[in-house]
Short mmCIF file of C-alpha atoms in Angstrom, two decimals:
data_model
loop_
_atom_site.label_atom_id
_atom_site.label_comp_id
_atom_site.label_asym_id
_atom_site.label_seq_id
_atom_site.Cartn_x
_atom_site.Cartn_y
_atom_site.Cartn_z
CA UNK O 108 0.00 0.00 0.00
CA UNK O 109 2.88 2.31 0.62
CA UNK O 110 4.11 2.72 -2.98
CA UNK O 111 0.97 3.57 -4.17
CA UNK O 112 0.25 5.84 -1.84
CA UNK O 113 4.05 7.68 -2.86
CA UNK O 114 2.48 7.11 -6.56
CA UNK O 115 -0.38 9.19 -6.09
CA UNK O 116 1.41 12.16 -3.93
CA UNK O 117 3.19 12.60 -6.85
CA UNK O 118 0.78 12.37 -9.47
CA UNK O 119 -1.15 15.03 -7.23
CA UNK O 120 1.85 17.12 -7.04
CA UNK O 121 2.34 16.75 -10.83
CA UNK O 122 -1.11 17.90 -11.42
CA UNK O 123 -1.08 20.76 -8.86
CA UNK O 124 1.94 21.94 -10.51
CA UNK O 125 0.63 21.25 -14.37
CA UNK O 126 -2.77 23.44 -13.11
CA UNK O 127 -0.20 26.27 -12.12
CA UNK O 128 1.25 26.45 -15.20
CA UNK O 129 -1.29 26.06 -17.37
CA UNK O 130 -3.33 28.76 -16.07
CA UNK O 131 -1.46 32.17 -16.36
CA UNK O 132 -3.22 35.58 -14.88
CA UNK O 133 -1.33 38.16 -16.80
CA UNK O 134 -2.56 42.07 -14.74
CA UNK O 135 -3.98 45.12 -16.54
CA UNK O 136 -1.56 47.00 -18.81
CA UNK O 137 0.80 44.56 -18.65
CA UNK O 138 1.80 41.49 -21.35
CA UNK O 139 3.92 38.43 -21.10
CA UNK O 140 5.88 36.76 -24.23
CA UNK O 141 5.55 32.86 -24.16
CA UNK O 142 8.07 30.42 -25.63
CA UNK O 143 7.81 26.87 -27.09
CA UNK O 144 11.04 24.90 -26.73
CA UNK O 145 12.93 28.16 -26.70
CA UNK O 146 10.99 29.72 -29.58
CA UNK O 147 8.62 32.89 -29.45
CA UNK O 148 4.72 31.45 -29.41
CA UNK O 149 2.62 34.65 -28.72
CA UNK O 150 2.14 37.20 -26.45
CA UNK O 151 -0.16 36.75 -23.46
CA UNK O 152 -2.69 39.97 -22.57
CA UNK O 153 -4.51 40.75 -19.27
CA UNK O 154 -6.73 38.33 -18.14
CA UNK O 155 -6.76 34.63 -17.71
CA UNK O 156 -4.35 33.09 -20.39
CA UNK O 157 -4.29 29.03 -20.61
CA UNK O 158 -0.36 27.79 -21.68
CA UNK O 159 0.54 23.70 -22.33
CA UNK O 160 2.23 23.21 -19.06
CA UNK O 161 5.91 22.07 -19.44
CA UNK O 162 6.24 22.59 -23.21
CA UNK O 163 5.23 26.48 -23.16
CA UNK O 164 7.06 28.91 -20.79
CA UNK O 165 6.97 32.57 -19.62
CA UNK O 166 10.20 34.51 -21.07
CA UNK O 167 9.15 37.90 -19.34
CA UNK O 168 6.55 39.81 -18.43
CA UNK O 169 6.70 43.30 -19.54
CA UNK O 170 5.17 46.37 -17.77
CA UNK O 171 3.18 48.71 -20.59
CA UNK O 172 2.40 51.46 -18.54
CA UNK O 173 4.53 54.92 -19.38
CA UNK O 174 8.09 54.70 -17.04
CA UNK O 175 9.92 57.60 -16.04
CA UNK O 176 13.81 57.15 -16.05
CA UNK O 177 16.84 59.61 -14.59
CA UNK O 178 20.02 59.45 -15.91
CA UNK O 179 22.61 60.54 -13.94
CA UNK O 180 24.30 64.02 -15.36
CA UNK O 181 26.26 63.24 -18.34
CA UNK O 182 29.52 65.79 -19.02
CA UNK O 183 28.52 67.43 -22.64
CA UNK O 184 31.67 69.77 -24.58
CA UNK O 185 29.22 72.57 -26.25
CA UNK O 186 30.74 74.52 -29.49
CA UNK O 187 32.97 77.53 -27.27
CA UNK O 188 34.69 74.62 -25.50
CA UNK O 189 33.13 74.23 -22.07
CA UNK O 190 31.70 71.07 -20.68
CA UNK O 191 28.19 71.24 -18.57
CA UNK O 192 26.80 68.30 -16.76
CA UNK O 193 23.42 67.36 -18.14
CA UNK O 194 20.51 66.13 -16.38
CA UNK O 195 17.98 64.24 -18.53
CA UNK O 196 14.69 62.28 -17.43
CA UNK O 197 13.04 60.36 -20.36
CA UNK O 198 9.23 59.44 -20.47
CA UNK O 199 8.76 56.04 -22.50
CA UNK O 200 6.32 53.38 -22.97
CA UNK O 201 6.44 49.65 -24.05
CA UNK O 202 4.06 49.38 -26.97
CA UNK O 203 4.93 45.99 -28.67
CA UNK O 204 6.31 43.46 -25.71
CA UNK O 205 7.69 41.36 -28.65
CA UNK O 206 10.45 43.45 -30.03
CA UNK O 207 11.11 45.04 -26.59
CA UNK O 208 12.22 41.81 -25.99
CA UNK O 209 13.94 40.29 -28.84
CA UNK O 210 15.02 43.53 -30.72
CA UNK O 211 17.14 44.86 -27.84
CA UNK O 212 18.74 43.05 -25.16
CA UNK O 213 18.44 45.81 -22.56
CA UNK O 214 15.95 48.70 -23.97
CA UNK O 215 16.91 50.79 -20.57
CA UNK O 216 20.34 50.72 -21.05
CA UNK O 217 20.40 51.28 -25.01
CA UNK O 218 17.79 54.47 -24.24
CA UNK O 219 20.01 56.13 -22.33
CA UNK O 220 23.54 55.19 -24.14
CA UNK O 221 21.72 56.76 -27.17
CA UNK O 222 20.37 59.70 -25.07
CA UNK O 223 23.76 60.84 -24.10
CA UNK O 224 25.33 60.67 -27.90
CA UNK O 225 22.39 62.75 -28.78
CA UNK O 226 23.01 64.99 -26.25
CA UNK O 227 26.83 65.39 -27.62
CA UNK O 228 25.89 65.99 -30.77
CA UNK O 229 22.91 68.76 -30.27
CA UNK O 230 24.77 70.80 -27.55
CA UNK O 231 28.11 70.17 -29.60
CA UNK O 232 26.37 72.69 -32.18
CA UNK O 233 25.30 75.17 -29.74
CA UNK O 234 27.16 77.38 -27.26
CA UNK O 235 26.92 78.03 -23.76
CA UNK O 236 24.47 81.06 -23.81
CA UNK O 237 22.31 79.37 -26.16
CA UNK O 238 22.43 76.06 -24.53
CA UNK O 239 20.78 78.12 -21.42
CA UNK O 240 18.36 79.63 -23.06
CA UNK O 241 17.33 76.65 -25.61
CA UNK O 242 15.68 74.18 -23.14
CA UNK O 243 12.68 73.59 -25.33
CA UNK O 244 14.45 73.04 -28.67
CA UNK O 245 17.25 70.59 -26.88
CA UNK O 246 13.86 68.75 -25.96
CA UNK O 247 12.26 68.74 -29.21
CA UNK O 248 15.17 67.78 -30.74
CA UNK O 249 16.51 64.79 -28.44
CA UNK O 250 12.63 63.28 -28.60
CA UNK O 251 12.47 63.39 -32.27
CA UNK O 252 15.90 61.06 -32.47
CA UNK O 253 14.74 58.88 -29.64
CA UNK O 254 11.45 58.40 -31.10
CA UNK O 255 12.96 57.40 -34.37
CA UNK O 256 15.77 55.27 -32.96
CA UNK O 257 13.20 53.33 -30.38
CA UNK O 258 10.23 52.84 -32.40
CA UNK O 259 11.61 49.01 -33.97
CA UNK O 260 12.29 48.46 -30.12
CA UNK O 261 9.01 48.58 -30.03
CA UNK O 262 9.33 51.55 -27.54
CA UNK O 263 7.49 55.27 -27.64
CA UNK O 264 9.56 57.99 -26.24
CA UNK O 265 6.83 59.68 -25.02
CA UNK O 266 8.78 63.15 -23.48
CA UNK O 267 12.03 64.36 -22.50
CA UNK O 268 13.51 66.87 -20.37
CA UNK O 269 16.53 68.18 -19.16
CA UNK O 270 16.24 68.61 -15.49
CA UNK O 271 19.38 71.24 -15.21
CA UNK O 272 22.19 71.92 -17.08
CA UNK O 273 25.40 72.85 -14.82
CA UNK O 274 28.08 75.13 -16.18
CA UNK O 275 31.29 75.30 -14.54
CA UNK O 276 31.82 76.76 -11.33
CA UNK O 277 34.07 79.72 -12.84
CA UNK O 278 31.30 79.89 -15.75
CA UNK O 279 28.90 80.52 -12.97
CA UNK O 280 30.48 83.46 -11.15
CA UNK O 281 31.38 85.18 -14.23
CA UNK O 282 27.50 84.81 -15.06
CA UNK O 283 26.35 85.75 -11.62
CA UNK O 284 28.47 88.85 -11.82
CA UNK O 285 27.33 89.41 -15.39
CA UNK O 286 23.74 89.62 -14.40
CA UNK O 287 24.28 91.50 -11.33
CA UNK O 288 25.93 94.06 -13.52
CA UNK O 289 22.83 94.51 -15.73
CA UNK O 290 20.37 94.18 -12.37
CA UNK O 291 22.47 97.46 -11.18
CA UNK O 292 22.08 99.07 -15.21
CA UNK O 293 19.07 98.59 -15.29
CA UNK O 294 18.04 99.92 -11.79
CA UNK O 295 20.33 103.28 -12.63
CA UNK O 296 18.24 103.77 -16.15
CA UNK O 297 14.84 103.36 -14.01
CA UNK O 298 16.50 105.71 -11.58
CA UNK O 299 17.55 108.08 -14.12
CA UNK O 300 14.21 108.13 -15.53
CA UNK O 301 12.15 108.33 -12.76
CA UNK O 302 14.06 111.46 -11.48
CA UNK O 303 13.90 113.01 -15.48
CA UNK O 304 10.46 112.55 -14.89
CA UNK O 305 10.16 113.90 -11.66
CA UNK O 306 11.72 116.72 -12.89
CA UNK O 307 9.87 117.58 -15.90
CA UNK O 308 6.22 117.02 -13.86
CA UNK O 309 7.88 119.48 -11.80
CA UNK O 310 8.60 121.94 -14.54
CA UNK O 311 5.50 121.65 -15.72
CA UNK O 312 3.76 122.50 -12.18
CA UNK O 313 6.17 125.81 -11.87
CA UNK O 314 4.99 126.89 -15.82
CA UNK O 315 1.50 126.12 -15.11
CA UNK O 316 1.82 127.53 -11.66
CA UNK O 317 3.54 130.96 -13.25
CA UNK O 318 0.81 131.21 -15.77
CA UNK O 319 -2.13 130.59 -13.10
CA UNK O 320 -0.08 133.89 -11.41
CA UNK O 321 0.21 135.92 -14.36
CA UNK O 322 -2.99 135.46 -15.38
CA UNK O 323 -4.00 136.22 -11.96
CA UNK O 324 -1.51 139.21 -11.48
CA UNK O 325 -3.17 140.26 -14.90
CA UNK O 326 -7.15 140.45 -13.84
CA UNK O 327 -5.58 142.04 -10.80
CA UNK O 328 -4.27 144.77 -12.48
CA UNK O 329 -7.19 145.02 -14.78
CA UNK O 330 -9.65 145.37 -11.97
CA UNK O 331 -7.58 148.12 -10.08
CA UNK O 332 -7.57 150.19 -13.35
CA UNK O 333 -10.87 149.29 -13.63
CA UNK O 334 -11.79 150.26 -10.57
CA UNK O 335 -8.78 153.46 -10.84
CA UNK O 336 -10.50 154.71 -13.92
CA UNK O 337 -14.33 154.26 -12.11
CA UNK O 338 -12.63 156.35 -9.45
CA UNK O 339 -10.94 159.08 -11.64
CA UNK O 340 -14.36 159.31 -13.28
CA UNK O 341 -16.44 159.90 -10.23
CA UNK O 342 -14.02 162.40 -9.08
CA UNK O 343 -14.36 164.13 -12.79
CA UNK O 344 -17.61 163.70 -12.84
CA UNK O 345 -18.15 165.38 -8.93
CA UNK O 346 -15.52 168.26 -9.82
CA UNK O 347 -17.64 169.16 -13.13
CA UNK O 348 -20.95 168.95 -11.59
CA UNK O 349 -19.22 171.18 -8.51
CA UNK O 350 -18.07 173.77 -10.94
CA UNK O 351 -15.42 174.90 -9.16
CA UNK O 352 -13.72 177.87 -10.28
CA UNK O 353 -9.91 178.66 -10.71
CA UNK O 354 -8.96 179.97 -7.26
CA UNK O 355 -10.17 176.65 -5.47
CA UNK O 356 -8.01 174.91 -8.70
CA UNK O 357 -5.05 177.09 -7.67
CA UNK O 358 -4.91 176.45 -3.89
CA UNK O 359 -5.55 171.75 -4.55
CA UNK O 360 -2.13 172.33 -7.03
CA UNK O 361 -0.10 174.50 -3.84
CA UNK O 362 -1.39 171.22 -1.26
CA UNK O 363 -0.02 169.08 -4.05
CA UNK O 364 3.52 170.25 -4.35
CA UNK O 365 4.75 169.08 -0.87
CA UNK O 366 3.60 165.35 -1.94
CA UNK O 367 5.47 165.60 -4.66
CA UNK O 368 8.45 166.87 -3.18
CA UNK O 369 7.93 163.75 -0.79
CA UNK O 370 10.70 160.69 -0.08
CA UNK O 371 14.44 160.82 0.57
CA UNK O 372 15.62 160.00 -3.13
CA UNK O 373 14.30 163.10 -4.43
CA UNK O 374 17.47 165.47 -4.37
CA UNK O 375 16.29 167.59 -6.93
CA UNK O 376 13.29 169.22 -7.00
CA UNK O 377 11.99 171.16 -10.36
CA UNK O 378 9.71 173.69 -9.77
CA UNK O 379 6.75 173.54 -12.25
CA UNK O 380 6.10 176.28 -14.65
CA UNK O 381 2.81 176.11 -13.56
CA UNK O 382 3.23 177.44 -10.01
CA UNK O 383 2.88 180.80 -11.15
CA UNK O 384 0.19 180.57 -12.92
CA UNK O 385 -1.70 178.89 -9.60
CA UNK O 386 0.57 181.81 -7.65
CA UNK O 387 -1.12 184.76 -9.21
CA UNK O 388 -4.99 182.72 -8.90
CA UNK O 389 -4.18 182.47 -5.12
CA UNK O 390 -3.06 186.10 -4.52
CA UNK O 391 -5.85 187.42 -6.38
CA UNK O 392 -8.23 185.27 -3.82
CA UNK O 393 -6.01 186.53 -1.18
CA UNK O 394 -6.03 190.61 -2.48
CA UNK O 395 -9.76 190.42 -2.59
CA UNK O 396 -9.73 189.14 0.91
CA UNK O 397 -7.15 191.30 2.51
CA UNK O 398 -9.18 194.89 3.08
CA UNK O 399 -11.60 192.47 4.74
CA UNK O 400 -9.21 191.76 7.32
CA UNK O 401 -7.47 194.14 7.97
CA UNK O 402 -10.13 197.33 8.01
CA UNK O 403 -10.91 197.15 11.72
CA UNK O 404 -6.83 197.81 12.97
CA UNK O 405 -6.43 200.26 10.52
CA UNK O 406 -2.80 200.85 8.89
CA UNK O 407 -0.12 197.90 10.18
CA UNK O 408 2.90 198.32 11.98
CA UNK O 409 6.18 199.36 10.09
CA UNK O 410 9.27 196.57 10.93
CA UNK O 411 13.10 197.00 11.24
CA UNK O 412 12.91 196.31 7.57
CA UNK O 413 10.69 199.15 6.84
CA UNK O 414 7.71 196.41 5.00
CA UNK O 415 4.63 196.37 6.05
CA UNK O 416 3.07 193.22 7.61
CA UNK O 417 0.00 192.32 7.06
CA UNK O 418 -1.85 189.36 9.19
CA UNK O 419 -2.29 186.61 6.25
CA UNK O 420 -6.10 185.10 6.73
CA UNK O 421 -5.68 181.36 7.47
CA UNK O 422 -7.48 179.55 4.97
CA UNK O 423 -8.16 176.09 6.35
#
């Protein structure tokens, strides 16, 4: 009873293990190639795949989802003779699991041997400034060879970018110093024209300011000889309808003269030719006045001088 009993463990076994082969549960976005004797059979999808058990087996299983890879940085000599160090990260998908297989023996490595030659020879055309400023058509460029190279891998280079680009240290300085220097131009020319401004605003206020006076100063002056000629012609106009006659004429001209002869840079005072003519109105006034006054003393008193004095009426 023994040996069969050790017969049928091992047919169990056997069948347990045939079961476990046969039946293959491949996940979702993912494939798995299948060889017969060492020969490519087909490719098994997602799901539940059914394989003859110890005449098929499973050469790999291959992950089709999109895979994100960083290369270390790779030393690159651009076209003025300075190396950078070059950080890429490609973006690729598996889209035929048969030729990723048998097409390339390591797709990862070959991807990023071919990355850095690529590199070499797009950055070996360009020079340092540009090789700063060019991140998007280093991209563009490095994709479109990948892309072409990969495709009978049965890869997709989906994207790539350069995650920085090192100059040398000395490279870096002379930069840093560089843009600091046109940081502190540009800063004086924003100065420079913010105080030009500031100083033509300012010479517009004083001209518009000047004018506002003048024109001021102007309706000023306008209003006092306005009002200057109102007052000359009310005084006309009184002095006409007062008739006055030419003694009262003479004796305003005589109260006039001191005012004239007024202030201390007057040295020289010229008598008016006029004075005599307003002399001989106010002595007439006075002659016509003087028997008047002096009819009740009689004759005057004779002086030293031997001229007679006469008491002058005071004519307020």
């Amino acid at each position: 009873m023994e040996p069969i009993i050790i017969v049928l463990i091992i047919l169990v076994v056997l069948v347990f293990i045939a079961l476990i082969k046969t039946i293959q549960v491949i996940p979702q976005a993912s494939a798995a190639i299948v060889e017969r004797f060492g020969r490519y059979t087909r490719t098994l999808n997602a799901g539940l795949n059914i394989v003859v058990p110890f005449i098929d087996s499973i050469r790999n299983r291959i992950d089709l989802r999109e895979q994100v890879v960083p290369f270390p940085p790779q030393p690159v000599i651009t076209q003025d003779n300075l190396v950078v160090n070059i950080d890429t990260v490609i973006y690729y998908q598996v889209t035929d699991a048969r030729a990723a297989t048998y097409e390339v023996a390591s797709y990862i490595q070959a991807i990023e041997q071919l990355t850095v030659t690529t590199l070499r020879n797009i950055i070996g055309g360009m020079d340092l400034e540009r090789t700063l400023t060019s991140r998007e058509e280093i991209n563009a460029a490095l994709r479109g060879v990948l892309d072409e190279a990969t495709g009978k891998w049965g890869i997709r280079v989906n994207r790539v970018e350069l995650k920085a680009i090192e100059p040398p240290t000395s490279i870096q300085d002379s930069m840093e110093k560089q843009m600091r220097a046109d940081r502190d131009k540009r800063a004086a020319i924003l100065t420079a024209e913010g105080t030009r401004q500031a100083a033509i605003l300012t010479a517009e206020g004083e001209k518009q300011s000047q004018i506002l006076r003048a024109e001021g100063e102007a309706k000023a002056a306008a209003l006092r000889a306005e009002g200057e000629a109102q007052a000359i012609r009310t005084v006309f106009e009184s002095i006409h309808a007062g008739d006055p006659d030419q003694k009262l004429l003479s004796y305003q001209y005589l109260q006039m003269l001191p005012k004239i002869a007024e202030g201390d840079a007057n040295k020289l005072w010229i008598v008016p030719s006029e004075i005599g003519d307003a002399l001989k109105g106010l002595s007439g006034a006075i002659g016509n006045f003087g028997p008047m006054v002096g009819g009740s003393g009689g004759s005057g008193s004779t002086g030293n001088n031997g001229s007679d004095r006469r008491e002058k009426p005071s004519i307020d």
